[in-house]
mmCIF file of C-alpha atoms in Angstrom:
data_model
loop_
_atom_site.group_PDB
_atom_site.id
_atom_site.type_symbol
_atom_site.label_atom_id
_atom_site.label_comp_id
_atom_site.label_asym_id
_atom_site.label_seq_id
_atom_site.Cartn_x
_atom_site.Cartn_y
_atom_site.Cartn_z
ATOM 1 C CA MET A 1 -8.099 19.057 -24.457
ATOM 2 C CA MET A 2 -10.666 18.887 -22.422
ATOM 3 C CA ALA A 3 -11.185 18.684 -18.158
ATOM 4 C CA LEU A 4 -13.637 17.336 -16.458
ATOM 5 C CA HIS A 5 -13.939 16.219 -12.063
ATOM 6 C CA PRO A 6 -13.083 12.413 -11.891
ATOM 7 C CA PRO A 7 -16.634 10.949 -13.453
ATOM 8 C CA VAL A 8 -15.371 7.071 -13.957
ATOM 9 C CA THR A 9 -17.698 6.420 -16.375
ATOM 10 C CA SER A 10 -17.377 9.698 -18.907
ATOM 11 C CA LEU A 11 -13.582 8.347 -18.632
ATOM 12 C CA VAL A 12 -14.557 5.665 -19.479
ATOM 13 C CA GLU A 13 -16.722 5.760 -22.693
ATOM 14 C CA SER A 14 -13.905 8.413 -23.516
ATOM 15 C CA ILE A 15 -11.446 5.559 -23.725
ATOM 16 C CA LEU A 16 -13.288 3.576 -25.548
ATOM 17 C CA ALA A 17 -14.666 5.705 -28.782
ATOM 18 C CA ALA A 18 -9.877 6.205 -28.730
ATOM 19 C CA PRO A 19 -8.648 4.133 -31.805
ATOM 20 C CA ARG A 20 -5.827 2.280 -31.228
ATOM 21 C CA ALA A 21 -2.578 2.217 -33.429
ATOM 22 C CA GLY A 22 -1.288 -2.170 -32.421
ATOM 23 C CA ARG A 23 -2.510 -4.410 -30.291
ATOM 24 C CA ARG A 24 -3.747 -2.769 -27.333
ATOM 25 C CA ARG A 25 -5.111 -0.196 -26.245
ATOM 26 C CA LEU A 26 -2.158 2.023 -24.771
ATOM 27 C CA VAL A 27 -4.031 4.647 -22.397
ATOM 28 C CA ALA A 28 -1.216 7.384 -20.183
ATOM 29 C CA LEU A 29 -2.270 7.907 -17.076
ATOM 30 C CA VAL A 30 -0.151 11.094 -15.653
ATOM 31 C CA GLY A 31 -0.081 13.672 -12.573
ATOM 32 C CA ALA A 32 2.382 14.468 -10.410
ATOM 33 C CA PRO A 33 3.376 12.093 -7.194
ATOM 34 C CA ALA A 34 0.322 11.893 -4.663
ATOM 35 C CA SER A 35 -2.240 12.629 -7.221
ATOM 36 C CA GLY A 36 -4.608 9.726 -7.577
ATOM 37 C CA LYS A 37 -2.423 7.752 -10.527
ATOM 38 C CA SER A 38 -2.707 4.367 -8.918
ATOM 39 C CA THR A 39 -6.562 4.622 -7.195
ATOM 40 C CA LEU A 40 -8.552 6.345 -10.689
ATOM 41 C CA ALA A 41 -5.814 3.836 -12.247
ATOM 42 C CA GLU A 42 -7.746 0.883 -10.519
ATOM 43 C CA ALA A 43 -11.481 2.099 -11.269
ATOM 44 C CA LEU A 44 -10.703 2.452 -14.738
ATOM 45 C CA ALA A 45 -9.474 -0.860 -14.874
ATOM 46 C CA GLU A 46 -12.447 -2.541 -13.769
ATOM 47 C CA ARG A 47 -14.803 -0.619 -14.661
ATOM 48 C CA LEU A 48 -13.203 -1.436 -18.593
ATOM 49 C CA THR A 49 -13.148 -5.320 -17.469
ATOM 50 C CA GLU A 50 -16.663 -4.644 -15.898
ATOM 51 C CA SER A 51 -18.106 -3.346 -19.544
ATOM 52 C CA GLY A 52 -15.862 -6.413 -21.505
ATOM 53 C CA CYS A 53 -12.832 -4.633 -22.352
ATOM 54 C CA ASP A 54 -10.493 -6.486 -20.374
ATOM 55 C CA THR A 55 -7.991 -4.253 -18.975
ATOM 56 C CA GLN A 56 -4.302 -3.882 -16.589
ATOM 57 C CA VAL A 57 -2.933 -1.419 -15.241
ATOM 58 C CA VAL A 58 0.799 -1.280 -15.353
ATOM 59 C CA PRO A 59 2.105 1.427 -12.830
ATOM 60 C CA MET A 60 5.906 3.029 -14.143
ATOM 61 C CA ASP A 61 7.361 2.758 -10.779
ATOM 62 C CA GLY A 62 8.939 -0.624 -11.991
ATOM 63 C CA PHE A 63 11.751 1.932 -14.468
ATOM 64 C CA HIS A 64 14.017 3.198 -11.061
ATOM 65 C CA LEU A 65 16.839 2.527 -10.803
ATOM 66 C CA HIS A 66 18.589 0.530 -7.789
ATOM 67 C CA ASN A 67 19.423 2.696 -5.124
ATOM 68 C CA PRO A 68 23.500 1.807 -5.700
ATOM 69 C CA THR A 69 23.439 2.897 -9.200
ATOM 70 C CA LEU A 70 21.084 6.053 -7.648
ATOM 71 C CA ILE A 71 24.228 5.894 -4.883
ATOM 72 C CA GLU A 72 27.021 6.102 -7.422
ATOM 73 C CA ARG A 73 25.391 8.555 -9.302
ATOM 74 C CA GLY A 74 24.635 10.815 -6.372
ATOM 75 C CA LEU A 75 21.060 10.794 -6.885
ATOM 76 C CA LEU A 76 19.084 8.701 -4.208
ATOM 77 C CA ASP A 77 18.254 12.354 -3.022
ATOM 78 C CA ARG A 78 16.337 12.763 -5.829
ATOM 79 C CA LYS A 79 14.681 9.475 -6.381
ATOM 80 C CA GLY A 80 11.396 10.219 -8.683
ATOM 81 C CA ALA A 81 12.728 12.887 -10.834
ATOM 82 C CA PRO A 82 12.880 11.767 -14.224
ATOM 83 C CA GLU A 83 16.993 11.430 -14.446
ATOM 84 C CA THR A 84 16.337 8.351 -11.527
ATOM 85 C CA PHE A 85 14.082 6.126 -14.327
ATOM 86 C CA ASP A 86 15.242 4.038 -17.255
ATOM 87 C CA VAL A 87 13.100 6.072 -19.483
ATOM 88 C CA SER A 88 15.132 3.828 -22.798
ATOM 89 C CA GLY A 89 13.579 0.442 -20.882
ATOM 90 C CA PHE A 90 10.046 1.757 -19.897
ATOM 91 C CA ALA A 91 10.076 2.550 -24.449
ATOM 92 C CA HIS A 92 10.712 0.215 -24.682
ATOM 93 C CA LEU A 93 8.169 -1.801 -22.421
ATOM 94 C CA THR A 94 5.275 0.252 -24.884
ATOM 95 C CA THR A 95 6.870 -1.081 -27.976
ATOM 96 C CA ARG A 96 5.888 -4.960 -27.248
ATOM 97 C CA LEU A 97 2.500 -4.059 -24.819
ATOM 98 C CA GLN A 98 1.888 -2.711 -28.424
ATOM 99 C CA VAL A 99 2.958 -5.736 -31.045
ATOM 100 C CA GLU A 100 3.044 -9.154 -28.369
ATOM 101 C CA ASP A 101 1.014 -11.914 -27.055
ATOM 102 C CA GLU A 102 2.801 -11.454 -23.563
ATOM 103 C CA VAL A 103 4.196 -9.384 -22.011
ATOM 104 C CA PHE A 104 6.552 -9.333 -18.154
ATOM 105 C CA TYR A 105 7.553 -6.377 -16.856
ATOM 106 C CA PRO A 106 9.026 -4.594 -14.099
ATOM 107 C CA THR A 107 6.938 -4.013 -10.952
ATOM 108 C CA PHE A 108 8.048 -1.667 -7.519
ATOM 109 C CA ASP A 109 7.882 -2.470 -3.985
ATOM 110 C CA ARG A 110 7.777 0.168 -2.202
ATOM 111 C CA ALA A 111 7.743 -0.515 0.641
ATOM 112 C CA ARG A 112 11.263 -2.897 0.262
ATOM 113 C CA ASP A 113 11.620 0.697 -2.626
ATOM 114 C CA ILE A 114 12.915 -1.832 -5.501
ATOM 115 C CA ALA A 115 12.305 -2.392 -8.277
ATOM 116 C CA ILE A 116 11.515 -6.581 -8.880
ATOM 117 C CA ALA A 117 11.883 -7.947 -12.624
ATOM 118 C CA GLY A 118 9.518 -9.021 -14.413
ATOM 119 C CA GLY A 119 7.136 -9.308 -10.918
ATOM 120 C CA GLY A 120 3.715 -8.271 -13.535
ATOM 121 C CA LEU A 121 2.062 -9.815 -16.551
ATOM 122 C CA ILE A 122 0.189 -8.601 -19.449
ATOM 123 C CA ASP A 123 -1.304 -12.019 -20.693
ATOM 124 C CA PRO A 124 -2.812 -12.227 -23.898
ATOM 125 C CA ARG A 125 -6.443 -11.816 -23.231
ATOM 126 C CA CYS A 126 -5.404 -8.370 -22.177
ATOM 127 C CA ASP A 127 -6.768 -5.905 -24.541
ATOM 128 C CA THR A 128 -6.451 -1.971 -23.122
ATOM 129 C CA VAL A 129 -3.554 -0.972 -21.010
ATOM 130 C CA ILE A 130 -3.600 1.764 -18.665
ATOM 131 C CA ILE A 131 0.176 2.992 -17.107
ATOM 132 C CA GLU A 132 -0.005 5.394 -14.965
ATOM 133 C CA GLY A 133 3.328 7.336 -14.268
ATOM 134 C CA ASN A 134 4.307 10.731 -13.781
ATOM 135 C CA TYR A 135 6.668 11.677 -17.067
ATOM 136 C CA LEU A 136 4.774 9.875 -19.485
ATOM 137 C CA LEU A 137 4.094 13.821 -20.453
ATOM 138 C CA PHE A 138 7.000 14.836 -19.830
ATOM 139 C CA ASP A 139 7.534 17.593 -22.339
ATOM 140 C CA ALA A 140 12.174 16.140 -22.262
ATOM 141 C CA PRO A 141 14.496 14.443 -24.164
ATOM 142 C CA LEU A 142 13.346 10.739 -24.658
ATOM 143 C CA TRP A 143 10.559 10.802 -22.014
ATOM 144 C CA ARG A 144 8.348 13.663 -25.354
ATOM 145 C CA ASP A 145 9.074 10.421 -27.749
ATOM 146 C CA LEU A 146 6.828 8.326 -25.290
ATOM 147 C CA HIS A 147 4.201 10.523 -26.721
ATOM 148 C CA GLU A 148 4.272 8.431 -29.249
ATOM 149 C CA HIS A 149 2.119 5.174 -28.175
ATOM 150 C CA TRP A 150 -0.469 6.779 -26.494
ATOM 151 C CA ASP A 151 -4.102 5.848 -27.624
ATOM 152 C CA PHE A 152 -5.129 8.551 -25.413
ATOM 153 C CA SER A 153 -4.290 10.257 -22.695
ATOM 154 C CA VAL A 154 -5.290 11.120 -19.040
ATOM 155 C CA ARG A 155 -4.046 14.192 -17.015
ATOM 156 C CA LEU A 156 -4.507 14.636 -13.460
ATOM 157 C CA GLU A 157 -4.063 18.004 -12.163
ATOM 158 C CA VAL A 158 -4.045 18.500 -8.091
ATOM 159 C CA PRO A 159 -4.307 21.849 -6.560
ATOM 160 C CA LEU A 160 0.109 21.692 -5.188
ATOM 161 C CA ARG A 161 -0.980 22.689 -1.317
ATOM 162 C CA ILE A 162 -3.499 19.310 -1.724
ATOM 163 C CA LEU A 163 -0.043 17.777 -3.052
ATOM 164 C CA GLU A 164 2.330 18.194 -0.578
ATOM 165 C CA GLU A 165 -1.171 17.100 2.924
ATOM 166 C CA ARG A 166 -1.132 13.616 0.849
ATOM 167 C CA LEU A 167 2.739 13.912 0.429
ATOM 168 C CA VAL A 168 3.780 14.252 3.526
ATOM 169 C CA LYS A 169 1.167 12.375 5.378
ATOM 170 C CA ARG A 170 2.323 9.431 2.759
ATOM 171 C CA TRP A 171 6.542 9.613 4.171
ATOM 172 C CA LEU A 172 4.661 9.839 7.810
ATOM 173 C CA ASP A 173 2.713 6.631 7.248
ATOM 174 C CA HIS A 174 6.561 5.015 6.271
ATOM 175 C CA GLY A 175 7.877 6.038 9.228
ATOM 176 C CA LEU A 176 9.766 9.430 8.786
ATOM 177 C CA SER A 177 9.394 11.762 11.978
ATOM 178 C CA HIS A 178 7.295 14.744 10.564
ATOM 179 C CA GLU A 179 10.765 17.158 9.597
ATOM 180 C CA ASP A 180 11.670 14.667 7.681
ATOM 181 C CA ALA A 181 8.528 13.807 6.214
ATOM 182 C CA THR A 182 7.954 17.690 5.148
ATOM 183 C CA THR A 183 11.801 17.836 3.552
ATOM 184 C CA ARG A 184 11.555 14.924 1.950
ATOM 185 C CA ALA A 185 7.533 16.430 0.303
ATOM 186 C CA THR A 186 8.582 19.129 -0.270
ATOM 187 C CA ARG A 187 12.778 18.850 -1.862
ATOM 188 C CA ASN A 188 11.829 16.075 -3.853
ATOM 189 C CA ASP A 189 8.709 15.419 -4.438
ATOM 190 C CA ILE A 190 6.886 18.591 -5.405
ATOM 191 C CA ALA A 191 10.088 19.863 -6.554
ATOM 192 C CA ASN A 192 8.874 17.536 -9.279
ATOM 193 C CA ALA A 193 5.335 17.817 -9.019
ATOM 194 C CA ARG A 194 6.857 21.540 -10.653
ATOM 195 C CA ARG A 195 8.658 19.908 -13.568
ATOM 196 C CA ILE A 196 5.628 18.229 -14.280
ATOM 197 C CA ALA A 197 3.460 20.862 -14.840
ATOM 198 C CA GLU A 198 6.173 23.312 -16.124
ATOM 199 C CA ALA A 199 7.061 20.796 -19.266
ATOM 200 C CA MET A 200 3.878 19.060 -19.627
ATOM 201 C CA LEU A 201 2.756 17.768 -23.317
ATOM 202 C CA PRO A 202 -1.191 17.935 -24.033
ATOM 203 C CA ALA A 203 -3.116 15.550 -22.714
ATOM 204 C CA ASP A 204 -6.674 14.477 -24.240
ATOM 205 C CA LEU A 205 -8.695 14.368 -21.422
ATOM 206 C CA THR A 206 -7.364 16.341 -18.013
ATOM 207 C CA VAL A 207 -8.644 15.610 -15.165
ATOM 208 C CA ARG A 208 -9.134 17.841 -11.964
ATOM 209 C CA THR A 209 -8.703 16.984 -8.270
ATOM 210 C CA GLY A 210 -8.706 17.906 -4.795
#
C-alpha cells in the first residue's frame, strides 16, 4: 500500500494500470463521511474519460434503507451506519456491473432524504466505474465480501477534527441549528468515521488530505 496527497494525475495512472476481473474495471473510493469522496470521484471520472476511458460514478448512498423501515427498527437516528444500508442489494449491483452491458442503480436525494429506484444508469460504453462509499472496505460480515469485487481501491484519510468541522457545516447548510448540527455530526457521523477507521481492510492506495 502506498500513501500520497491527492494529485489526480497519479491516481488516474494507477487506476488505468489496474487489471480488471470483469467487463468493467471497478474502483472503490472509500472514506469517512465528509472525507471528500464525491468531489474526488467526479474529478477522477472526468480525467479518466478525457484520457479515453469512459468512466461513471456510482455512490453507495442509493442503498440507504427507507426512513419508515429505519423507524420501525429504531435506527433512524443512526442513519448512515452500516446496519442502515441494504448491503446484499449493493453486493448484487457490483456483480451486475462486472458482467452486464446496461445497469440501472438507485440514487439518493439528500434534500428529500430518500433513495430513488433506477435513478442512475451505467450504459454499455462505460469502461470503468468509480464506486464511492463509507463501507466499501469495512471488515464486518457481508461488507468484507465486497473486497473481492474491487479491481482497485483508494482510501481517503482525513483527521477527525477536520471531518467534524466539515460535518457541522454540512448540517448547518441543511438548516439545523448549531447545537443540532454538532450533535448530529458527533453522535452519528463521527461515530461512524471511528468505526470505519477501526475496521478497515487494506486499500491499494491511501490518499491523505486535510
